[in-house]
mmCIF file of C-alpha atoms in Angstrom:
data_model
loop_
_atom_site.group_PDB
_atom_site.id
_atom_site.type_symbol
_atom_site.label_atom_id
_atom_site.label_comp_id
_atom_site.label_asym_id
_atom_site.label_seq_id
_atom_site.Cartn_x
_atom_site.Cartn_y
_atom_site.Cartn_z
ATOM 1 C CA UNK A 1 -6.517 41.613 55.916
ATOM 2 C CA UNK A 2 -4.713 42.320 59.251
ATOM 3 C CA UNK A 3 -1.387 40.984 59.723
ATOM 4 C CA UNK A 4 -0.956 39.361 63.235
ATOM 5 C CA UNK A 5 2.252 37.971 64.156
ATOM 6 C CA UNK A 6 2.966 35.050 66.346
ATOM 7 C CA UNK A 7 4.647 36.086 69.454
ATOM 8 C CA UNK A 8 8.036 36.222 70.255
ATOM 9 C CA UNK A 9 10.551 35.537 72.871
ATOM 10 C CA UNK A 10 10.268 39.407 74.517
ATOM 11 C CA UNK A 11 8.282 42.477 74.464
ATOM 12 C CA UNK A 12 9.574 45.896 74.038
ATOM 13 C CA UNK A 13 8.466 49.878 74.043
ATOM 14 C CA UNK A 14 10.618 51.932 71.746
ATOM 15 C CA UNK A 15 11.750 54.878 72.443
ATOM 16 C CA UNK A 16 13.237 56.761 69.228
ATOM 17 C CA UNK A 17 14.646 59.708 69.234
ATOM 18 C CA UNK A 18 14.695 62.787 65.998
ATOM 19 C CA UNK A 19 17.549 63.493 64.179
ATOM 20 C CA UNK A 20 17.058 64.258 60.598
ATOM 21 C CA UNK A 21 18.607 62.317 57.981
ATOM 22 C CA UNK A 22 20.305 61.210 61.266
ATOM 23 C CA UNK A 23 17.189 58.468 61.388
ATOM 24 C CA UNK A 24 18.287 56.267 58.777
ATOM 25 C CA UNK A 25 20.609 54.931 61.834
ATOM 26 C CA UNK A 26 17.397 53.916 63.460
ATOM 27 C CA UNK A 27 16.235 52.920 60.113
ATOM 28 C CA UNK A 28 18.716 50.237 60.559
ATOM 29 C CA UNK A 29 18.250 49.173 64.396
ATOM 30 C CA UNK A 30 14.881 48.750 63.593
ATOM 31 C CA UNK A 31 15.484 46.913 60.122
ATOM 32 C CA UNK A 32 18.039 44.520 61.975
ATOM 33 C CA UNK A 33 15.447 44.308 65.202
ATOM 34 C CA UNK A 34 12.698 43.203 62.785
ATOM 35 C CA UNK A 35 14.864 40.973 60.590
ATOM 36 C CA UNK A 36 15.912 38.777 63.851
ATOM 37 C CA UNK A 37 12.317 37.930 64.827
ATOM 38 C CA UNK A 38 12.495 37.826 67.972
ATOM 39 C CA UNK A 39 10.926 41.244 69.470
ATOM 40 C CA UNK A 40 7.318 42.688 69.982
ATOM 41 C CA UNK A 41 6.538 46.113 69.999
ATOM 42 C CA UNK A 42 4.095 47.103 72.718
ATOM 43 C CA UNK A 43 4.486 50.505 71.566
ATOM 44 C CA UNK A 44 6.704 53.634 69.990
ATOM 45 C CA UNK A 45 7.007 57.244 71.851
ATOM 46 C CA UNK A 46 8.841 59.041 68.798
ATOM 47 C CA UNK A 47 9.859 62.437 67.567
ATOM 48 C CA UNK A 48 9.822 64.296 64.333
ATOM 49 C CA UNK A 49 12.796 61.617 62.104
ATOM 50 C CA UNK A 50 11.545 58.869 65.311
ATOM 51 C CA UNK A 51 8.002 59.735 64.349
ATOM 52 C CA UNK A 52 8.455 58.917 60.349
ATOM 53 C CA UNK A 53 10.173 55.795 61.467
ATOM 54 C CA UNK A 54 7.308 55.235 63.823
ATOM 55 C CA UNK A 55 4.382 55.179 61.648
ATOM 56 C CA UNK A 56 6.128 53.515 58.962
ATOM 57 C CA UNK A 57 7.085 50.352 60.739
ATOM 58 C CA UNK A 58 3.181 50.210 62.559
ATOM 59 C CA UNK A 59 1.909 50.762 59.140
ATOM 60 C CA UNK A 60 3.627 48.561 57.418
ATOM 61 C CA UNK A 61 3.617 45.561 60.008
ATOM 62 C CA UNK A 62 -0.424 46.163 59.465
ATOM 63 C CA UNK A 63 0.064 45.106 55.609
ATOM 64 C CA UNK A 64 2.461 42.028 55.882
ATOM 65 C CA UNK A 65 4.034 41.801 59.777
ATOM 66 C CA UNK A 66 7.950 42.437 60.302
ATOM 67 C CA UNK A 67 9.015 42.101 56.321
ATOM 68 C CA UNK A 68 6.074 44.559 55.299
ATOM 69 C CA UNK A 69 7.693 46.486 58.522
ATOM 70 C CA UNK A 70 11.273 46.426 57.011
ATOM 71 C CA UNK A 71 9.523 47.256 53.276
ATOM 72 C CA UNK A 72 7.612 50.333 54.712
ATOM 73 C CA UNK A 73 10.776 51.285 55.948
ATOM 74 C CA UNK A 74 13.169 51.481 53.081
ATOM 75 C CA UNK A 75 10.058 53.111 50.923
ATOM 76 C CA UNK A 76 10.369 55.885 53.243
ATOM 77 C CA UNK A 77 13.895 56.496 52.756
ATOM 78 C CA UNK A 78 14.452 55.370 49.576
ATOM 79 C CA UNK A 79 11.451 58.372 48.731
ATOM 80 C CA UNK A 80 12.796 60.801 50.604
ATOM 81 C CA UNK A 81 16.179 60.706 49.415
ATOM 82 C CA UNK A 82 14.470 60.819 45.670
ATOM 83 C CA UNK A 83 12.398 64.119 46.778
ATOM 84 C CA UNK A 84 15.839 65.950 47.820
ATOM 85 C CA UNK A 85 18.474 64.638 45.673
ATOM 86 C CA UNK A 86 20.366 68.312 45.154
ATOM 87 C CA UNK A 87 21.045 68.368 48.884
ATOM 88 C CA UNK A 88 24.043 66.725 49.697
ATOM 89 C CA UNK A 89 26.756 65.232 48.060
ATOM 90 C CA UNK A 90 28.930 62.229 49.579
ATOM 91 C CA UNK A 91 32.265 61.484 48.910
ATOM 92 C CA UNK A 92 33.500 58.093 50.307
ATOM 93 C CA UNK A 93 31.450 55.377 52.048
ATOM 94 C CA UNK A 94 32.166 56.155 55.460
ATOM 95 C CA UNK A 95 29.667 58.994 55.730
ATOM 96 C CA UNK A 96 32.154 61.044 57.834
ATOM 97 C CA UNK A 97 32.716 63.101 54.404
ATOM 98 C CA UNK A 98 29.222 64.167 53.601
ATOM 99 C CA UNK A 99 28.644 67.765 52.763
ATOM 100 C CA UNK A 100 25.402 69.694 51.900
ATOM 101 C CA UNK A 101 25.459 71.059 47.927
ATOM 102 C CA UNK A 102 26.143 74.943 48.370
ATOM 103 C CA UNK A 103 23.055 76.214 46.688
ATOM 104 C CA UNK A 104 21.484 74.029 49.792
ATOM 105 C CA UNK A 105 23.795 75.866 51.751
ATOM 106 C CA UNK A 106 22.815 79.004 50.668
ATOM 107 C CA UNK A 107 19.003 78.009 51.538
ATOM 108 C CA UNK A 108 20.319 77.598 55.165
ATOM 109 C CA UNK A 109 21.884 80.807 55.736
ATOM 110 C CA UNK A 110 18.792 82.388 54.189
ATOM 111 C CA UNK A 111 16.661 80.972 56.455
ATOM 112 C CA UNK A 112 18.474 83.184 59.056
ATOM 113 C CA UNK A 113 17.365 86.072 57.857
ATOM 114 C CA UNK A 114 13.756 85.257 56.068
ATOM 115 C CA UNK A 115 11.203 83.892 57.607
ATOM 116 C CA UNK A 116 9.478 80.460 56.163
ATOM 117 C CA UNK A 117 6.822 82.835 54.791
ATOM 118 C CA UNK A 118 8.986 84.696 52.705
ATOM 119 C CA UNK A 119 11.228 81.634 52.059
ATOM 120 C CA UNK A 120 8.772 78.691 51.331
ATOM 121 C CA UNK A 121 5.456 81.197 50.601
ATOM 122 C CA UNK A 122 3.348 77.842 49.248
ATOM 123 C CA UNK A 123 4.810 76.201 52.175
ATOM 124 C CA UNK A 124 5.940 72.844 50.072
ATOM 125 C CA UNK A 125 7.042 69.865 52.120
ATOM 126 C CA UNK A 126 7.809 66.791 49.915
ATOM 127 C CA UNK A 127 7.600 65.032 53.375
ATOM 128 C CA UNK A 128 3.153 65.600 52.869
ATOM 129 C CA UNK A 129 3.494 63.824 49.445
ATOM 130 C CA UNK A 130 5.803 60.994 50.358
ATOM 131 C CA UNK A 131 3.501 60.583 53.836
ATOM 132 C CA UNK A 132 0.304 60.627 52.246
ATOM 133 C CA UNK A 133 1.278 58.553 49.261
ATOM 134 C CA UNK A 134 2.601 55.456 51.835
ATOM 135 C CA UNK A 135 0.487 55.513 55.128
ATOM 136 C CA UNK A 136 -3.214 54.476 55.550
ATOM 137 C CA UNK A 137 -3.552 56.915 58.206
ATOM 138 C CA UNK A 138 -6.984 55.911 58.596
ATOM 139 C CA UNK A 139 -6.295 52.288 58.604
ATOM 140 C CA UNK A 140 -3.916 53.095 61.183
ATOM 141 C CA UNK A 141 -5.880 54.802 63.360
ATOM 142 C CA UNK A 142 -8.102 52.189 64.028
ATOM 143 C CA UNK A 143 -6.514 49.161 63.614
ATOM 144 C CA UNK A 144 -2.562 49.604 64.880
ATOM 145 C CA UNK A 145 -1.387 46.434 66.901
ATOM 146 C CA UNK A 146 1.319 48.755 68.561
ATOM 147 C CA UNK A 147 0.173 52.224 70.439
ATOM 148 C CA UNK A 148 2.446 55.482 69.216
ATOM 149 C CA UNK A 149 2.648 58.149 70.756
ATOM 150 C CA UNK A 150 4.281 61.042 68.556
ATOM 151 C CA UNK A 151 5.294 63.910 70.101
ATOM 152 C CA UNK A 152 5.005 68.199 69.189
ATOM 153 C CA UNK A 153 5.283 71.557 70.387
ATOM 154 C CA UNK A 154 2.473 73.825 70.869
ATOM 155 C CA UNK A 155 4.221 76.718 69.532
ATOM 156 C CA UNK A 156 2.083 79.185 71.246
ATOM 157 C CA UNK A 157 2.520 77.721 74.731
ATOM 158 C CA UNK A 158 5.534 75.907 74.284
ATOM 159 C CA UNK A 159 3.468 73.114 75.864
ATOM 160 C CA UNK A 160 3.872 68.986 75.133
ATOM 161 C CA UNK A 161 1.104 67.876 72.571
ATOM 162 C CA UNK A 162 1.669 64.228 72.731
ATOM 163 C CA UNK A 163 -0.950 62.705 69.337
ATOM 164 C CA UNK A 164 -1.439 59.209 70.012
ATOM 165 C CA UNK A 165 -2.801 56.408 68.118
ATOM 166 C CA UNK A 166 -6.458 56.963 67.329
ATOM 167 C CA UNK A 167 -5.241 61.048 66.531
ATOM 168 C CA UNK A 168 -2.743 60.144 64.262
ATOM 169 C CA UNK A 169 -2.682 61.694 60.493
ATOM 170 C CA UNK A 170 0.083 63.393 58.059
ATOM 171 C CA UNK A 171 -0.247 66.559 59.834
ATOM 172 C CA UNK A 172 0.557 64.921 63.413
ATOM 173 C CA UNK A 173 3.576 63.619 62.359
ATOM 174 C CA UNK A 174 4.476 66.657 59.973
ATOM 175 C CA UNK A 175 4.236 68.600 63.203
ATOM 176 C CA UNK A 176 6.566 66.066 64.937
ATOM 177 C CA UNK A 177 8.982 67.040 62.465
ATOM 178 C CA UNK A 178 8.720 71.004 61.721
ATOM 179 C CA UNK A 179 11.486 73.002 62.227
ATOM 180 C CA UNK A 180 10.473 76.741 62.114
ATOM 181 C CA UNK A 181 12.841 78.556 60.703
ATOM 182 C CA UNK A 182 12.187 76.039 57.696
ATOM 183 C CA UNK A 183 8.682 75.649 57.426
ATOM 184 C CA UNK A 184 5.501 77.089 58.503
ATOM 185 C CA UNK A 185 3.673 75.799 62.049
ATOM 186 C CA UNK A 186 1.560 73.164 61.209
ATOM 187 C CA UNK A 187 -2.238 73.622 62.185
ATOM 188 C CA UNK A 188 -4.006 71.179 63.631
ATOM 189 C CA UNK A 189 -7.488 71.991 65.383
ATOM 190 C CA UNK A 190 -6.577 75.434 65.567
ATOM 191 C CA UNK A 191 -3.337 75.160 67.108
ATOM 192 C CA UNK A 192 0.013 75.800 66.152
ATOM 193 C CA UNK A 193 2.785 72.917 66.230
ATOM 194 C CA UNK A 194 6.598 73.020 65.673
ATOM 195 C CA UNK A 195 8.629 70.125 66.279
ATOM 196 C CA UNK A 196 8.337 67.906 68.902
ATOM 197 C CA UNK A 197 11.870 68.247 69.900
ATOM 198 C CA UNK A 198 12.235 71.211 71.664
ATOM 199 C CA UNK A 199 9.666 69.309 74.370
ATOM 200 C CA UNK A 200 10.525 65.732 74.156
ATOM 201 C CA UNK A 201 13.657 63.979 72.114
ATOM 202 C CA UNK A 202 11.375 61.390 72.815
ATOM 203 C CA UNK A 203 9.134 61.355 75.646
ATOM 204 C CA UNK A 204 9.503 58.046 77.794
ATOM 205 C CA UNK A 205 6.942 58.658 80.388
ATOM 206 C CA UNK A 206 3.972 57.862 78.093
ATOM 207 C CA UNK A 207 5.690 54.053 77.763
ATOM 208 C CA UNK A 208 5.621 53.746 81.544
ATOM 209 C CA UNK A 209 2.277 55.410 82.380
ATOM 210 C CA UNK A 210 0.192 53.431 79.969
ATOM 211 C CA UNK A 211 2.323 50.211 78.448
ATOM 212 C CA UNK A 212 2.659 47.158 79.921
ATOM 213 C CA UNK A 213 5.894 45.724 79.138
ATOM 214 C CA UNK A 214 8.908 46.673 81.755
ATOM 215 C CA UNK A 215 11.541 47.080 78.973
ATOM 216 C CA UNK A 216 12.496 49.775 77.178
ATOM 217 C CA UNK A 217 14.608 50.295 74.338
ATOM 218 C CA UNK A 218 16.159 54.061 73.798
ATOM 219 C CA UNK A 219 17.126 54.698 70.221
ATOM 220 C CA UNK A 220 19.472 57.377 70.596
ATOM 221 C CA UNK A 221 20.735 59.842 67.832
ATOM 222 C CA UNK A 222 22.367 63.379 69.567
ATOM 223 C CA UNK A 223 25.576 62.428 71.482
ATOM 224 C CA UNK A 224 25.002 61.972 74.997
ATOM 225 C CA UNK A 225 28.778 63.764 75.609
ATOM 226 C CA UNK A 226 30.366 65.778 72.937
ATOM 227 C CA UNK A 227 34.071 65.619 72.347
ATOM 228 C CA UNK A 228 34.769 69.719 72.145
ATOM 229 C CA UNK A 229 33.762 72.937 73.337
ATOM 230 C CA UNK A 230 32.477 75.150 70.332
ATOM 231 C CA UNK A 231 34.586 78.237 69.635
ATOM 232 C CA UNK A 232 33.106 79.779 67.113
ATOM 233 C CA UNK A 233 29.983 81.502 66.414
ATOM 234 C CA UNK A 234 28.468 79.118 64.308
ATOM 235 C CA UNK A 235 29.438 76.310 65.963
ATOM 236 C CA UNK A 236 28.083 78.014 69.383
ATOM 237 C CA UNK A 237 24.773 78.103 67.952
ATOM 238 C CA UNK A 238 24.730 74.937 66.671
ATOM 239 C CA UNK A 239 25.781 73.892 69.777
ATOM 240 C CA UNK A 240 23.180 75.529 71.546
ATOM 241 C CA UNK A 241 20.105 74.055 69.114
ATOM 242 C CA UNK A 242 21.200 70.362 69.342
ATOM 243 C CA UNK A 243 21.077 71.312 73.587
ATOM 244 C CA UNK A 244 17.696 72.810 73.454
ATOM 245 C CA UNK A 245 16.437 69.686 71.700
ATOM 246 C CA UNK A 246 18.112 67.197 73.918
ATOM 247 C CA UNK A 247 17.103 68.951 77.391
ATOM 248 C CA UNK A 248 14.008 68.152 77.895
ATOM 249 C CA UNK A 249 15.147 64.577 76.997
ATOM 250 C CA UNK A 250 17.749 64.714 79.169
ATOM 251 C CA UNK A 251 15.836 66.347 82.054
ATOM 252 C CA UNK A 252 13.017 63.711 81.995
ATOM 253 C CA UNK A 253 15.473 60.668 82.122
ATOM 254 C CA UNK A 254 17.364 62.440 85.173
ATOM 255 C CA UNK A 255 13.994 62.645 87.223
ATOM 256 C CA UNK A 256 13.269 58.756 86.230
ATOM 257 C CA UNK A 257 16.593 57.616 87.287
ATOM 258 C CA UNK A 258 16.448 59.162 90.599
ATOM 259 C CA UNK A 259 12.701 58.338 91.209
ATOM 260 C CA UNK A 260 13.376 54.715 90.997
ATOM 261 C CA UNK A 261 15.806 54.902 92.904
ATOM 262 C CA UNK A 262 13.638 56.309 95.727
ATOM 263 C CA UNK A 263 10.940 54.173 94.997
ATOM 264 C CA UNK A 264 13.144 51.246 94.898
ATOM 265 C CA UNK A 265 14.410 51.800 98.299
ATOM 266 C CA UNK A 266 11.151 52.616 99.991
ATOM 267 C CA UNK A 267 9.607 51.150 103.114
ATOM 268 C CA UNK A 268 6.132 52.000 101.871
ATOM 269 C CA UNK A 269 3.613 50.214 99.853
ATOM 270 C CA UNK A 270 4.044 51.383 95.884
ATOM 271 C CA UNK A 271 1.423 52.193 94.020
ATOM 272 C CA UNK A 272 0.847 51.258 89.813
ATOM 273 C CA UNK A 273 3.015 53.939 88.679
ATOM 274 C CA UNK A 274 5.561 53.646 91.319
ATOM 275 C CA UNK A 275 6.040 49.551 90.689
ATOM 276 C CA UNK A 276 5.683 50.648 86.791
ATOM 277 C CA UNK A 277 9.165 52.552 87.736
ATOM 278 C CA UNK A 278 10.813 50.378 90.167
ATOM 279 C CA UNK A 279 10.097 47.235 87.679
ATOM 280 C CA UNK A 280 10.904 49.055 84.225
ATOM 281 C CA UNK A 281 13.919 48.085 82.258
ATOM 282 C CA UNK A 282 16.250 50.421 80.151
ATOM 283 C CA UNK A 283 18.122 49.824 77.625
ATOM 284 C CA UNK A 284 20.816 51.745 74.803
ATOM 285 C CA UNK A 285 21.018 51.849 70.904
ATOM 286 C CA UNK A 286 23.322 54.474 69.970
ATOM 287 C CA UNK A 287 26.473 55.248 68.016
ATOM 288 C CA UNK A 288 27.912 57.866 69.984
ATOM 289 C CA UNK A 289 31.226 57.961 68.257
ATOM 290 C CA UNK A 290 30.254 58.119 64.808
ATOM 291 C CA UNK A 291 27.535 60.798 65.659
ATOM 292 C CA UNK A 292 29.851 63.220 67.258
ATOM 293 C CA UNK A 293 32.102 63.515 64.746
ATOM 294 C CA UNK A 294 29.047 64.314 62.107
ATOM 295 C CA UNK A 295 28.477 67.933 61.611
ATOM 296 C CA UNK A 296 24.925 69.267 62.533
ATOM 297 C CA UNK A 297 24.110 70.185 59.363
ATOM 298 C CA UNK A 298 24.448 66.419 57.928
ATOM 299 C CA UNK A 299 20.885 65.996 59.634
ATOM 300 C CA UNK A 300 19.318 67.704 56.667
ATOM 301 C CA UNK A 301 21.999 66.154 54.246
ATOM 302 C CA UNK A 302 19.279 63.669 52.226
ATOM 303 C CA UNK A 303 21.385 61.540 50.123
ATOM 304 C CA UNK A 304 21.205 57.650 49.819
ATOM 305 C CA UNK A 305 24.294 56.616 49.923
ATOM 306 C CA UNK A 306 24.251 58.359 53.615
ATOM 307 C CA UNK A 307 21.466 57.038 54.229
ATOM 308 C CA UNK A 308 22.824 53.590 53.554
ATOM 309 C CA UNK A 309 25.999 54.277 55.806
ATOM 310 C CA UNK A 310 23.943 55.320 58.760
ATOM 311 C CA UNK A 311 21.299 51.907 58.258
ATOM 312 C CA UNK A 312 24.067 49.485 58.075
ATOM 313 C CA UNK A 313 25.677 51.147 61.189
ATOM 314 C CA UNK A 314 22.060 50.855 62.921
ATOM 315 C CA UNK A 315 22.020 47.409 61.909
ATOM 316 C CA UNK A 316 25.250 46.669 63.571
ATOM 317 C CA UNK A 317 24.987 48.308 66.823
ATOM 318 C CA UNK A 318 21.130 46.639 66.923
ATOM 319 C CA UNK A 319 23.028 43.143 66.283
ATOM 320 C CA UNK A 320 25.935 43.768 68.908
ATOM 321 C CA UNK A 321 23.115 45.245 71.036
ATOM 322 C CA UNK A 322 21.060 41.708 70.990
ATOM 323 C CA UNK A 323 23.778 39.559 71.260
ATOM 324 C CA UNK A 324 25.386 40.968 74.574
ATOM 325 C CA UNK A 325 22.181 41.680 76.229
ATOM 326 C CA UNK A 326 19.076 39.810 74.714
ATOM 327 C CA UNK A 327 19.100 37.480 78.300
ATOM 328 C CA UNK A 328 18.565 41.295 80.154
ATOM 329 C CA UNK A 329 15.317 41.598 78.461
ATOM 330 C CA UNK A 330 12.186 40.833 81.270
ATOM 331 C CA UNK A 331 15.065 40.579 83.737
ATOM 332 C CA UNK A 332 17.089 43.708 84.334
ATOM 333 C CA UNK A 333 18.233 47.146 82.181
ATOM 334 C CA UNK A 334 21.311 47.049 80.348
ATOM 335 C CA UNK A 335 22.378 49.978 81.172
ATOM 336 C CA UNK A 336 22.911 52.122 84.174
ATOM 337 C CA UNK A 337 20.584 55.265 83.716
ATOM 338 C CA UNK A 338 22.281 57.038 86.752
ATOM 339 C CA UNK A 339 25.685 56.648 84.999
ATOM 340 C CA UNK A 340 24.230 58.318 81.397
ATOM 341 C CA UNK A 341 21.526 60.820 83.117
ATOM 342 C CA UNK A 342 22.776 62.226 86.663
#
């Protein structure tokens, strides 16, 4: 049987952006979003922790609507944390203390020096297991209420490979989330995927060039401003990775702020894409103070007690997030894209 839900009040597209163990924050906007009641999902562009988040909620609103959503959800999590539980440790509850274990530390600054060949030679990814073991793939495929579109790098052309619904499988979204220095490229009809981050952090244009609704909704996990120049080497480099895999993000959402503005303020007729533009609404989910002050390497710090820190900020910032702007939704963005973009 096919879960259908009755519909509610407003329609969104998600946008959700990767991050790591960083996702359990969207874990939580979506956990609260679903638990209110009152939103659709037309569909989900999403990327690498965004794309796990993705396919869990669409599979799991196939099996029982919004609660079977929410369940899917903490499975995923709950599984993941179990597959890696020597990789961080947490002291406190305010997850500003987590650290990653040192012999997981170690593993890191390996991976400097050896390739994933020499590192990971059976290329094991507990992330196949816990995928295959908790989404019908097949099931959705075909029968998805909401379209995803999950995004990758061709690693060989550096080029967007954007899998949508009907292409969807554990190696899609596996791809979505492969960093290389960690594990192999992941083939898929002879080609060669890393993660979809270093090409879209998610792409949006997909949600205005083929979805209907006008709204929406960017889930948001790097730091739109950081507090501090890096000084030192490792910080520089950092630095520079969490850049690379915001830019194209950053670049796209630039371009769509200043096209609507032209299109908005044009004398001539519009065609469907440019009145998709001039009539789409944007909105924010983010938690750009407690991110900043995380260090990068807490996005690979799998521990449940973080885990549970970053959903139950997710669910508040959803809950503040519906209560100042729910009446914005079919009506106007909530937030000013030329303010956060140019």
């Amino acid at each position: 049987m096919i879960f259908r839900a009755r519909t509610s009040g407003a329609t969104v597209n998600l946008a959700l952006q990767g991050g790591g163990a960083h996702g359990a924050f969207t874990w939580g906007v979506l956990d609260l979003l679903l638990e209110d009641g009152r939103l659709e999902f037309e569909a989900i562009s999403a990327t690498s922790a965004g794309a796990m988040n993705a396919v869990a909620l669409a599979h799991g609103w196939l099996e029982k609507g919004r609660e079977g959503a929410r369940a899917a959800l903490e499975r995923l999590w709950n599984a993941t944390a179990a597959a890696m539980p020597l990789s961080a440790t947490v002291a406190g509850t305010d997850g500003q203390s987590v650290a990653l274990a040192p012999s997981f530390k170690r593993l890191l600054r390996w991976a400097d020096y050896f390739a994933p060949d020499s590192l990971n030679p059976f290329d094991r990814n507990p992330m196949r297991e816990i995928l295959s073991e908790q989404i019908d793939f097949a099931r959705l495929r075909s029968h998805s209420q909401m379209q995803l579109f999950i995004a990758a790098t061709n690693a060989r052309s550096g080029k967007l490979r954007l899998f949508r619904t009907p292409e969807l499988s554990v190696d899609a979204v596996l791809a979505s989330a492969c960093l290389p220095m960690m594990n192999r490229a992941v083939e898929i009809d002879g080609q060669s995927y890393w993660d979809g981050g270093y090409c879209a952090n998610p792409a949006v244009f997909p949600l205005l060039a083929e979805c209907r609704s006008p709204d929406i909704l960017l889930v948001l996990l790097s730091p739109l401003q950081y507090k501090d120049v890096p000084r030192s080497v490792d910080e520089i480099k950092e630095r520079a990775l969490e850049i690379s895999f915001t830019a194209s993000f950053l670049r796209e959402m630039h371009l769509i702020a200043q096209f609507r503005d032209d299109v908005r303020s044009s004398r001539f007729a519009m065609g469907r894409v440019e009145r998709r533009i001039a009539q789409a609404n944007f909105h924010l989910i983010d938690a750009q103070e407690f991110m900043s002050d995380l260090a990068p390497e807490t996005k690979l710090a799998a521990n449940i007690q973080f885990f549970g820190v970053l959903k139950d900020l997710g669910r508040e910032h959803a809950r503040t997030w519906l209560d100042k702007h729910w009446a914005n939704l079919g009506r106007r963005s909530s937030v000013d894209l030329n303010e956060l973009f140019c």
